[in-house]
Amino acid sequence: MTAALTQTPKAKNFQRLKALGLSVTSTIQHQGCGSKGGSGKSSCGSGAGAGDLPEEIWEKVKNHPCYSEEAHHYYARMHVAVAPACNIQCNYCNRKYDCANESRPGVVSEKLTPEEAAKKVLAVASLIPQMTVLGIAGPGDPLANPDKTFKTFELVAKKAPDIKLCLSTNGLALPEYVKRIKDFNVDHVTITINMIDPKVGEKIYPWVFYKHKRYKGKEAAKILSERQLEGLEMLTAEKILCKINSVMIPGINDEHLIEVNKAVKSRGAFLHNIMPLISAPEHGTYFGLTGQRGPTAQELKALQDKCEGQMNMMRHCRQCRADAVGLLGEDRSSEFTKEKIASIELNYDIETRNAYKMQVEQERQKRVAEREKELKEIAKENSELKILVAVATKGGGKINEHFGHAKEFQIYELSTKGSKFIGHRRVDLYCQGGYGEEEALETVIRAIRDCVAVFVAKIGSCPKEALEKAGIETVDRFAYEYIEKAAVSYFKEYLRKVNAGLIHPTKKEDALIRQGALVPLN
């Protein structure tokens, strides 16, 4: 059992934070780990800040790491696996497969009853003050398990009223439960919509089970699509924020997702998250076994960019496990197993949690002020140049991770408009117990080879040399600074060198999305 789990923080949580001198950033480090909507867009996207959204919307998203890119630097989420049954079959899903140290949807280590789930939520929230969101996303479909899903929400809401409730559904049963969703104050719902054309849908869904009958082929896809869009319209009419997840499957629905994007925008969706297909033979999925490939990094970005012209995109999704715990990009679920939770003295200290949120708001204001100062300088430049950089970070919006300890790199696009977060690249851990793993280094290079530079807190001479041979500059002079401020400062220097003829930008290689990378256990 970890040291954290042996503590009983009742009445001491706030004092403990102060005694340890933990600021927002240092708390997150210890745990390990503005753009406005344009004309015609239905909403501001996940990159929006306090001044970009109506106040009532900002209050809903500011602490939600999945609905706000800014919030994901500071706040954690957790999923509870109370919904094992599913009412559709997807060609990219196999819920029988379970690996405790892999992160992908549908994977769980332990299934929970609503009572066990509620206790787990209180345990996590007691020890992780930045946990603000409870989501139910499976491992099946929450609305195919309605009694377990809503019982869990009921139990949590009674004892932890400040935690946001959300669910993720395939949408088949959604219209039947919109009223119940609203009555339980679930104000964030994610719907996975991969098609609006049954001809496309029959290639993705072998069957759906609807009204006690199994449907196949185009008929199944037609029923599913109609129910998804109906449910979306009903939710947005009730002012419930809706995020749409779509899996990009090259050659099947990649171009079609532009039409999906238009359809969900017209029905009031708040955000669209286009995710890469996870397709590996060892997962036992139909697509994995038939060799269906996932998109490359640039293919994914190109599609997201096309859709962003219609509505803003979520680009910070980590395609989480159905029992994930912690900041996006980390998973601490192994710290909160049934056995370990049984020994925890629960104390839900809302004062400590509110104190953390106050610190976050102070940190956000400071970060925004520093970013704006740099943007004023870069706005004076006249250039169409855009480059990508990779960042090693534990959280807090800072460059605060050692290269060898990074399990993922966040990717930013830099231009005279500033820095724009465009996604993350999961990698194998390079540093293995004090030595570098050369095979892992190759996966890192493949994952970020479309980047001009990688920003790190620290890096050894061997990986630095290998990266620079691959045409990737290593930058450690901005260690522990805010990402956006450092990125804009770097871009100003880069532009000066380009204008002086010292650098001649060339087209970079496409990067590979490392779908099979594992997330090591703590």
JSON list of C-alpha atoms in Angstrom, two decimals, residues 331-422:
[
{"chain": "A", "resi": 331, "resn": "ASP", "atom": "CA", "xyz": [-3.69, 6.48, -14.21]},
{"chain": "A", "resi": 332, "resn": "ARG", "atom": "CA", "xyz": [-3.61, 5.90, -10.46]},
{"chain": "A", "resi": 333, "resn": "SER", "atom": "CA", "xyz": [-6.33, 3.27, -10.38]},
{"chain": "A", "resi": 334, "resn": "SER", "atom": "CA", "xyz": [-3.90, 0.69, -8.96]},
{"chain": "A", "resi": 335, "resn": "GLU", "atom": "CA", "xyz": [-3.70, 2.79, -5.78]},
{"chain": "A", "resi": 336, "resn": "PHE", "atom": "CA", "xyz": [-7.45, 2.47, -5.23]},
{"chain": "A", "resi": 337, "resn": "THR", "atom": "CA", "xyz": [-8.33, -1.21, -5.52]},
{"chain": "A", "resi": 338, "resn": "LYS", "atom": "CA", "xyz": [-11.18, -2.69, -3.46]},
{"chain": "A", "resi": 339, "resn": "GLU", "atom": "CA", "xyz": [-8.67, -4.20, -1.04]},
{"chain": "A", "resi": 340, "resn": "LYS", "atom": "CA", "xyz": [-6.82, -0.92, -0.48]},
{"chain": "A", "resi": 341, "resn": "ILE", "atom": "CA", "xyz": [-9.98, 1.17, -0.17]},
{"chain": "A", "resi": 342, "resn": "ALA", "atom": "CA", "xyz": [-11.28, -1.15, 2.56]},
{"chain": "A", "resi": 343, "resn": "SER", "atom": "CA", "xyz": [-8.51, 0.07, 4.89]},
{"chain": "A", "resi": 344, "resn": "ILE", "atom": "CA", "xyz": [-9.02, 3.80, 4.25]},
{"chain": "A", "resi": 345, "resn": "GLU", "atom": "CA", "xyz": [-10.75, 5.97, 6.83]},
{"chain": "A", "resi": 346, "resn": "LEU", "atom": "CA", "xyz": [-12.95, 8.14, 4.63]},
{"chain": "A", "resi": 347, "resn": "ASN", "atom": "CA", "xyz": [-13.04, 11.87, 5.23]},
{"chain": "A", "resi": 348, "resn": "TYR", "atom": "CA", "xyz": [-14.46, 14.07, 2.53]},
{"chain": "A", "resi": 349, "resn": "ASP", "atom": "CA", "xyz": [-12.94, 17.45, 3.39]},
{"chain": "A", "resi": 350, "resn": "ILE", "atom": "CA", "xyz": [-14.66, 19.98, 1.16]},
{"chain": "A", "resi": 351, "resn": "GLU", "atom": "CA", "xyz": [-12.61, 22.86, 2.63]},
{"chain": "A", "resi": 352, "resn": "THR", "atom": "CA", "xyz": [-9.38, 21.35, 1.33]},
{"chain": "A", "resi": 353, "resn": "ARG", "atom": "CA", "xyz": [-10.95, 20.79, -2.07]},
{"chain": "A", "resi": 354, "resn": "ASN", "atom": "CA", "xyz": [-12.21, 24.39, -2.26]},
{"chain": "A", "resi": 355, "resn": "ALA", "atom": "CA", "xyz": [-8.81, 25.70, -1.16]},
{"chain": "A", "resi": 356, "resn": "TYR", "atom": "CA", "xyz": [-7.22, 23.81, -4.04]},
{"chain": "A", "resi": 357, "resn": "LYS", "atom": "CA", "xyz": [-9.65, 25.35, -6.51]},
{"chain": "A", "resi": 358, "resn": "MET", "atom": "CA", "xyz": [-8.84, 28.82, -5.21]},
{"chain": "A", "resi": 359, "resn": "GLN", "atom": "CA", "xyz": [-5.13, 28.15, -5.74]},
{"chain": "A", "resi": 360, "resn": "VAL", "atom": "CA", "xyz": [-5.85, 26.97, -9.27]},
{"chain": "A", "resi": 361, "resn": "GLU", "atom": "CA", "xyz": [-7.67, 30.19, -10.12]},
{"chain": "A", "resi": 362, "resn": "GLN", "atom": "CA", "xyz": [-4.71, 32.23, -8.85]},
{"chain": "A", "resi": 363, "resn": "GLU", "atom": "CA", "xyz": [-2.34, 30.09, -10.89]},
{"chain": "A", "resi": 364, "resn": "ARG", "atom": "CA", "xyz": [-4.50, 30.45, -13.98]},
{"chain": "A", "resi": 365, "resn": "GLN", "atom": "CA", "xyz": [-4.53, 34.24, -13.73]},
{"chain": "A", "resi": 366, "resn": "LYS", "atom": "CA", "xyz": [-0.76, 34.33, -13.43]},
{"chain": "A", "resi": 367, "resn": "ARG", "atom": "CA", "xyz": [-0.34, 31.97, -16.37]},
{"chain": "A", "resi": 368, "resn": "VAL", "atom": "CA", "xyz": [-2.71, 33.97, -18.59]},
{"chain": "A", "resi": 369, "resn": "ALA", "atom": "CA", "xyz": [-0.96, 37.24, -17.75]},
{"chain": "A", "resi": 370, "resn": "GLU", "atom": "CA", "xyz": [2.45, 35.83, -18.72]},
{"chain": "A", "resi": 371, "resn": "ARG", "atom": "CA", "xyz": [1.05, 34.35, -21.92]},
{"chain": "A", "resi": 372, "resn": "GLU", "atom": "CA", "xyz": [-0.62, 37.60, -22.96]},
{"chain": "A", "resi": 373, "resn": "LYS", "atom": "CA", "xyz": [2.61, 39.51, -22.48]},
{"chain": "A", "resi": 374, "resn": "GLU", "atom": "CA", "xyz": [4.43, 37.19, -24.89]},
{"chain": "A", "resi": 375, "resn": "LEU", "atom": "CA", "xyz": [1.55, 37.26, -27.40]},
{"chain": "A", "resi": 376, "resn": "LYS", "atom": "CA", "xyz": [1.74, 41.05, -27.68]},
{"chain": "A", "resi": 377, "resn": "GLU", "atom": "CA", "xyz": [5.34, 40.71, -28.79]},
{"chain": "A", "resi": 378, "resn": "ILE", "atom": "CA", "xyz": [4.80, 37.90, -31.28]},
{"chain": "A", "resi": 379, "resn": "ALA", "atom": "CA", "xyz": [1.77, 39.66, -32.82]},
{"chain": "A", "resi": 380, "resn": "LYS", "atom": "CA", "xyz": [4.16, 42.26, -34.25]},
{"chain": "A", "resi": 381, "resn": "GLU", "atom": "CA", "xyz": [5.73, 39.62, -36.49]},
{"chain": "A", "resi": 382, "resn": "ASN", "atom": "CA", "xyz": [4.47, 39.02, -40.02]},
{"chain": "A", "resi": 383, "resn": "SER", "atom": "CA", "xyz": [4.86, 35.38, -40.99]},
{"chain": "A", "resi": 384, "resn": "GLU", "atom": "CA", "xyz": [2.73, 32.46, -42.14]},
{"chain": "A", "resi": 385, "resn": "LEU", "atom": "CA", "xyz": [5.20, 29.95, -40.68]},
{"chain": "A", "resi": 386, "resn": "LYS", "atom": "CA", "xyz": [3.88, 27.22, -38.39]},
{"chain": "A", "resi": 387, "resn": "ILE", "atom": "CA", "xyz": [5.93, 24.62, -36.53]},
{"chain": "A", "resi": 388, "resn": "LEU", "atom": "CA", "xyz": [5.24, 21.83, -34.06]},
{"chain": "A", "resi": 389, "resn": "VAL", "atom": "CA", "xyz": [7.02, 21.32, -30.74]},
{"chain": "A", "resi": 390, "resn": "ALA", "atom": "CA", "xyz": [6.75, 18.54, -28.17]},
{"chain": "A", "resi": 391, "resn": "VAL", "atom": "CA", "xyz": [6.60, 19.18, -24.42]},
{"chain": "A", "resi": 392, "resn": "ALA", "atom": "CA", "xyz": [7.43, 16.92, -21.49]},
{"chain": "A", "resi": 393, "resn": "THR", "atom": "CA", "xyz": [5.11, 17.87, -18.63]},
{"chain": "A", "resi": 394, "resn": "LYS", "atom": "CA", "xyz": [3.72, 16.42, -15.40]},
{"chain": "A", "resi": 395, "resn": "GLY", "atom": "CA", "xyz": [0.89, 18.93, -15.31]},
{"chain": "A", "resi": 396, "resn": "GLY", "atom": "CA", "xyz": [0.22, 22.44, -14.13]},
{"chain": "A", "resi": 397, "resn": "GLY", "atom": "CA", "xyz": [0.80, 23.80, -17.63]},
{"chain": "A", "resi": 398, "resn": "LYS", "atom": "CA", "xyz": [4.56, 23.78, -17.10]},
{"chain": "A", "resi": 399, "resn": "ILE", "atom": "CA", "xyz": [7.64, 22.19, -18.67]},
{"chain": "A", "resi": 400, "resn": "ASN", "atom": "CA", "xyz": [8.41, 20.10, -15.64]},
{"chain": "A", "resi": 401, "resn": "GLU", "atom": "CA", "xyz": [9.24, 16.55, -16.73]},
{"chain": "A", "resi": 402, "resn": "HIS", "atom": "CA", "xyz": [12.59, 14.86, -17.37]},
{"chain": "A", "resi": 403, "resn": "PHE", "atom": "CA", "xyz": [12.81, 13.50, -20.93]},
{"chain": "A", "resi": 404, "resn": "GLY", "atom": "CA", "xyz": [13.52, 9.98, -19.73]},
{"chain": "A", "resi": 405, "resn": "HIS", "atom": "CA", "xyz": [10.53, 9.94, -17.40]},
{"chain": "A", "resi": 406, "resn": "ALA", "atom": "CA", "xyz": [7.94, 11.10, -19.92]},
{"chain": "A", "resi": 407, "resn": "LYS", "atom": "CA", "xyz": [5.15, 8.64, -20.75]},
{"chain": "A", "resi": 408, "resn": "GLU", "atom": "CA", "xyz": [3.70, 11.05, -23.27]},
{"chain": "A", "resi": 409, "resn": "PHE", "atom": "CA", "xyz": [4.54, 14.34, -24.97]},
{"chain": "A", "resi": 410, "resn": "GLN", "atom": "CA", "xyz": [2.08, 17.16, -25.48]},
{"chain": "A", "resi": 411, "resn": "ILE", "atom": "CA", "xyz": [2.22, 18.70, -28.95]},
{"chain": "A", "resi": 412, "resn": "TYR", "atom": "CA", "xyz": [1.81, 22.42, -29.67]},
{"chain": "A", "resi": 413, "resn": "GLU", "atom": "CA", "xyz": [1.56, 24.26, -32.98]},
{"chain": "A", "resi": 414, "resn": "LEU", "atom": "CA", "xyz": [3.42, 27.59, -32.88]},
{"chain": "A", "resi": 415, "resn": "SER", "atom": "CA", "xyz": [2.73, 30.58, -35.10]},
{"chain": "A", "resi": 416, "resn": "THR", "atom": "CA", "xyz": [2.41, 34.35, -34.84]},
{"chain": "A", "resi": 417, "resn": "LYS", "atom": "CA", "xyz": [-1.01, 33.68, -33.28]},
{"chain": "A", "resi": 418, "resn": "GLY", "atom": "CA", "xyz": [0.69, 32.02, -30.32]},
{"chain": "A", "resi": 419, "resn": "SER", "atom": "CA", "xyz": [0.74, 28.40, -29.17]},
{"chain": "A", "resi": 420, "resn": "LYS", "atom": "CA", "xyz": [-2.07, 25.98, -29.92]},
{"chain": "A", "resi": 421, "resn": "PHE", "atom": "CA", "xyz": [-2.39, 22.60, -28.24]},
{"chain": "A", "resi": 422, "resn": "ILE", "atom": "CA", "xyz": [-3.05, 19.97, -30.92]}
]
